[in-house]
């Protein structure tokens, strides 16, 4: 006996039900969206995942206005934005990324005081990856807010840190860290409410970039098309005084990426230290879009001089062009002498012994 085909192609009906539950939690708890505030969902129908998410929003926000981006003029969409009031909600469900000339949609919406949920590059996550994406939208406030704020507190007071990638590879941050930033669905005290989904990240970088040295084993990196590139064997990067100075077990694609950075920036800086928290993504359970996979539960780093959040005196923003996400095999993470990551999970209380 075969099951009836889904209206959403590769996305089964049960997954749409799951997406509805996740979005209800996200809108109600994280975004604190409720009547009488208006909601606008701008969507396209180019992929199964787009159509499934749009249907889930129709159920989770039945009073919202829906606009099909591909059958509406940019002028009409902009006019709808103009009529919205501060505190209203805009959701963007995009197979790629909506473009309306020079209008930077999310930035302009934030300027108007609107709440924004942005689902982007859904076409990069076909088939079963769509199910992983839907799972990543689950919002557990006790986990994200509890663990997220606890991680930030530990990062902000730490004098040093270590990322242990196994096989003797350790990346040492012999410096205090910049004040950590949160992407955990808690917008209290923030200027903007919302952003790119899914949620789940705490990030920082060393106050002294040159105090970072050692080795890290990279199992995934973002390629020139912003897609996940997973080498057959993890690539070891060698870091000296905050720069990548060598590699082991590398691949032509990884070396090409390093060469591009060096061509324009002279050297390859290591900047962001990202504590990914989204438990829907692991080393085995992946999606192709690097910006989505960035939330993976574990450590990611950035290569290149570009980082829009933190300024460094030796790096001029006008000259910084690259921010390439790379994902480290994460056996353990230590802040001062406290182990905060073990067995694929963050531990902000006592870490269980094995």
XYZ file of C-alpha atoms in Angstrom:
354
model
C 0.000 0.000 0.000
C 1.519 3.298 -1.051
C 0.845 6.645 0.567
C -0.890 9.318 -1.466
C 1.430 11.867 -3.069
C 1.938 15.144 -1.280
C 0.673 18.426 -2.712
C 4.170 19.715 -1.951
C 6.253 17.245 -3.945
C 9.227 16.142 -1.842
C 7.710 17.658 1.314
C 5.132 15.290 2.881
C 1.931 16.668 4.372
C 3.108 15.720 7.887
C 6.133 17.987 7.483
C 3.835 20.918 6.651
C 1.971 20.212 9.889
C 5.305 20.251 11.686
C 6.280 23.537 10.011
C 2.979 25.072 11.127
C 3.715 24.176 14.756
C 7.248 25.553 14.558
C 6.116 28.800 12.948
C 3.365 29.323 15.509
C 6.009 29.108 18.233
C 8.391 31.369 16.345
C 5.784 34.049 15.666
C 4.213 33.903 19.110
C 7.246 33.432 21.354
C 10.305 34.742 19.504
C 8.675 37.526 17.453
C 5.875 38.227 19.969
C 3.560 38.814 17.039
C -0.114 38.956 17.900
C -3.305 40.809 17.007
C -4.036 43.553 16.228
C -0.638 43.820 14.524
C -0.712 43.245 10.773
C 1.323 40.582 9.015
C 2.449 40.356 5.387
C 3.903 37.216 3.823
C 5.732 37.739 0.505
C 6.460 34.392 -1.137
C 7.261 32.612 -4.377
C 6.218 29.137 -5.463
C 9.303 27.996 -7.370
C 10.221 25.100 -5.044
C 8.454 22.441 -2.991
C 9.904 23.945 0.184
C 8.618 27.424 -0.709
C 5.117 26.117 -1.268
C 5.184 24.046 1.924
C 6.359 26.960 4.078
C 3.828 29.315 2.524
C 1.041 26.863 3.341
C 2.357 26.566 6.898
C 2.242 30.364 7.241
C -1.341 30.404 5.925
C -2.255 28.144 8.837
C -0.069 29.796 11.483
C -1.025 33.370 10.494
C -4.482 33.088 8.912
C -5.144 36.840 9.130
C -1.975 37.791 7.252
C -1.914 39.288 3.773
C -0.143 37.100 1.179
C 1.615 38.421 -1.934
C 3.121 36.235 -4.672
C 6.380 37.984 -5.569
C 6.462 36.592 -9.107
C 2.984 37.865 -10.020
C 3.214 41.296 -8.372
C 5.149 44.373 -9.422
C 7.891 45.719 -7.161
C 5.997 49.016 -6.984
C 2.916 47.252 -5.602
C 4.989 45.408 -3.000
C 6.731 48.611 -1.941
C 3.379 50.345 -1.648
C 2.199 47.582 0.693
C 5.319 48.023 2.831
C 4.567 51.759 2.989
C 1.160 51.120 4.518
C 2.511 49.016 7.370
C 3.066 50.381 10.854
C 6.019 49.960 13.202
C 5.628 46.673 15.058
C 3.901 44.911 12.152
C 5.433 41.744 10.691
C 6.872 40.971 7.252
C 7.846 37.418 6.269
C 9.903 36.743 3.120
C 9.768 33.172 1.739
C 12.362 33.188 -1.036
C 13.643 30.500 -3.363
C 16.661 32.745 -3.991
C 16.713 36.296 -2.631
C 14.097 38.875 -3.594
C 15.586 41.774 -5.509
C 13.871 45.100 -6.086
C 16.497 47.286 -7.744
C 18.625 48.994 -5.075
C 16.041 48.405 -2.331
C 17.684 46.371 0.445
C 14.526 44.761 1.703
C 15.390 43.599 5.211
C 17.414 46.716 6.060
C 14.701 49.045 4.823
C 11.997 47.133 6.692
C 14.004 47.313 9.906
C 14.357 51.074 9.400
C 10.564 51.263 9.446
C 10.432 49.445 12.766
C 8.913 46.314 11.227
C 9.556 42.803 12.459
C 11.131 40.624 9.755
C 11.425 36.871 9.212
C 13.570 36.056 6.206
C 13.730 32.589 4.660
C 16.333 32.799 1.907
C 17.920 30.551 -0.762
C 15.388 27.770 -0.256
C 16.161 26.460 -3.754
C 19.579 25.362 -2.446
C 17.884 22.816 -0.170
C 16.045 20.325 -2.404
C 14.437 17.018 -1.511
C 15.163 15.678 1.967
C 17.115 18.826 2.814
C 13.771 20.619 2.949
C 12.798 18.367 5.865
C 16.015 19.283 7.673
C 15.228 22.950 7.099
C 11.723 22.571 8.513
C 13.150 20.767 11.552
C 15.595 23.651 12.055
C 12.685 26.082 12.497
C 11.664 24.482 15.815
C 11.760 27.102 18.565
C 12.599 25.866 22.046
C 12.866 29.016 24.172
C 14.241 27.225 27.232
C 17.119 25.831 25.166
C 17.893 28.816 22.957
C 17.505 31.480 25.617
C 18.850 29.490 28.543
C 21.906 28.012 26.827
C 22.413 31.059 24.590
C 22.593 33.599 27.404
C 24.727 31.239 29.504
C 27.194 30.815 26.628
C 27.384 34.572 26.145
C 28.098 35.090 29.849
C 30.934 32.538 29.744
C 32.385 33.944 26.520
C 32.282 37.511 27.790
C 34.200 36.694 30.975
C 36.660 34.187 29.457
C 40.330 35.128 29.166
C 41.106 32.402 26.629
C 39.529 29.532 24.720
C 40.398 26.319 22.898
C 38.651 24.472 20.067
C 39.687 20.807 20.086
C 39.265 19.206 16.633
C 40.651 15.813 17.616
C 43.772 14.033 16.325
C 45.882 16.535 18.244
C 44.473 19.580 16.442
C 43.762 22.425 18.845
C 43.055 26.047 17.982
C 44.033 28.308 20.869
C 42.522 31.748 21.460
C 45.027 33.272 23.920
C 42.944 36.423 24.290
C 39.713 37.605 25.830
C 36.807 37.739 23.401
C 34.718 40.514 21.918
C 31.269 40.851 23.546
C 29.294 37.929 22.142
C 26.267 38.532 19.920
C 23.108 36.442 20.121
C 20.827 35.022 17.445
C 18.518 33.013 19.685
C 15.050 34.487 19.172
C 15.317 36.861 22.137
C 15.160 40.415 20.858
C 14.845 42.226 24.179
C 17.062 45.302 24.159
C 17.757 45.011 20.423
C 16.981 47.635 17.797
C 15.695 45.095 15.269
C 13.310 42.197 15.770
C 13.870 39.210 13.483
C 16.382 38.445 10.759
C 17.423 35.481 8.654
C 16.077 32.137 9.821
C 16.678 29.520 11.125
C 17.856 30.699 14.527
C 20.624 29.365 16.713
C 24.002 31.048 17.075
C 26.218 32.892 19.531
C 29.269 34.471 17.927
C 32.348 36.443 18.878
C 36.012 36.773 17.904
C 39.294 37.286 19.723
C 39.918 40.826 20.909
C 43.503 40.306 19.756
C 43.333 38.467 16.439
C 47.081 37.786 16.529
C 46.654 35.804 19.761
C 45.006 32.954 17.811
C 47.193 30.028 16.797
C 47.198 26.277 16.374
C 45.316 23.874 14.153
C 41.710 23.099 13.287
C 40.314 20.265 11.198
C 37.757 21.609 8.726
C 35.059 19.176 7.564
C 32.961 21.668 5.559
C 33.649 25.038 3.964
C 31.664 27.486 1.884
C 32.631 27.440 -1.778
C 32.539 30.257 -4.325
C 28.812 29.596 -4.943
C 27.958 29.816 -1.209
C 27.300 26.091 -1.142
C 28.527 23.490 1.326
C 31.717 21.775 0.175
C 32.479 18.607 2.143
C 35.921 17.131 1.437
C 36.355 13.371 1.774
C 38.832 13.936 4.631
C 38.834 16.945 6.968
C 41.314 19.632 5.945
C 43.703 20.847 8.638
C 44.343 24.578 8.686
C 47.494 25.862 10.390
C 47.032 29.230 12.071
C 49.856 31.506 13.209
C 49.234 34.935 14.739
C 45.664 34.912 13.509
C 46.462 34.033 9.879
C 46.120 30.780 7.976
C 49.699 29.962 6.986
C 49.344 26.387 5.780
C 47.102 23.388 5.228
C 47.253 19.613 5.355
C 45.034 17.137 3.480
C 43.692 20.041 1.451
C 41.717 20.007 -1.792
C 41.983 22.097 -4.981
C 38.686 23.826 -4.178
C 39.856 24.843 -0.700
C 43.202 26.066 -2.011
C 41.388 28.051 -4.693
C 39.304 29.747 -2.022
C 42.437 30.637 -0.018
C 44.129 31.916 -3.178
C 41.194 34.205 -3.956
C 41.348 35.702 -0.474
C 45.118 36.199 -0.659
C 44.862 37.800 -4.096
C 42.634 40.562 -2.792
C 43.562 40.809 0.894
C 47.208 39.711 0.927
C 46.773 37.162 3.706
C 44.029 34.992 5.193
C 42.837 36.216 8.576
C 40.818 34.006 10.904
C 38.100 36.091 12.512
C 34.691 34.829 13.659
C 34.317 32.182 16.339
C 30.737 30.970 15.990
C 28.969 28.756 18.511
C 26.209 27.167 16.407
C 23.239 25.932 18.422
C 20.700 24.521 15.976
C 20.325 20.826 16.772
C 18.605 20.061 13.448
C 22.011 20.272 11.720
C 24.976 18.007 12.458
C 28.057 16.720 10.617
C 25.821 14.059 9.077
C 22.557 16.004 8.677
C 23.296 18.864 6.326
C 21.840 21.332 3.841
C 23.675 22.773 0.856
C 23.114 26.451 1.657
C 26.108 27.599 3.689
C 24.243 30.508 5.302
C 21.652 28.101 6.676
C 24.089 25.382 7.699
C 26.005 28.044 9.659
C 23.606 27.404 12.562
C 24.875 23.798 12.857
C 25.404 22.686 16.461
C 29.164 23.070 16.781
C 31.936 25.527 15.920
C 32.307 27.525 12.746
C 35.017 30.026 11.922
C 35.383 32.679 9.249
C 38.330 33.145 6.923
C 39.014 36.543 5.415
C 39.278 40.053 6.818
C 35.591 40.935 6.568
C 33.385 41.038 9.649
C 30.693 43.687 9.798
C 30.101 43.460 13.558
C 33.569 43.901 15.053
C 36.163 46.485 14.055
C 39.892 45.907 14.282
C 42.480 48.703 13.947
C 44.741 46.744 11.580
C 41.878 45.895 9.196
C 40.209 48.582 7.115
C 36.601 47.809 6.233
C 36.957 49.212 2.727
C 39.725 46.695 1.995
C 38.027 43.672 3.595
C 36.146 41.630 1.013
C 35.812 38.046 2.224
C 34.032 36.244 5.052
C 34.133 32.528 4.251
C 32.495 30.189 6.752
C 34.388 27.012 7.608
C 33.231 24.339 10.044
C 35.582 22.718 12.505
C 35.389 19.150 13.712
C 34.329 19.856 17.292
C 35.402 17.286 19.858
C 35.517 19.850 22.637
C 35.357 23.576 23.332
C 36.963 25.122 26.403
C 36.502 28.607 27.824
C 39.280 29.187 30.344
C 39.461 25.700 31.874
C 35.765 24.927 31.553
C 34.576 22.475 28.926
C 31.392 23.865 27.365
C 30.972 21.435 24.435
C 31.046 17.666 24.563
C 29.407 14.795 22.689
C 27.733 17.089 20.169
C 26.047 19.390 22.691
C 26.635 22.585 24.635
C 26.933 22.264 28.401
C 26.492 25.394 30.480
C 26.158 23.482 33.738
C 28.320 20.618 34.979
C 29.546 18.511 32.045
C 28.769 14.819 32.473
C 31.784 12.562 32.893
C 32.200 9.535 30.658
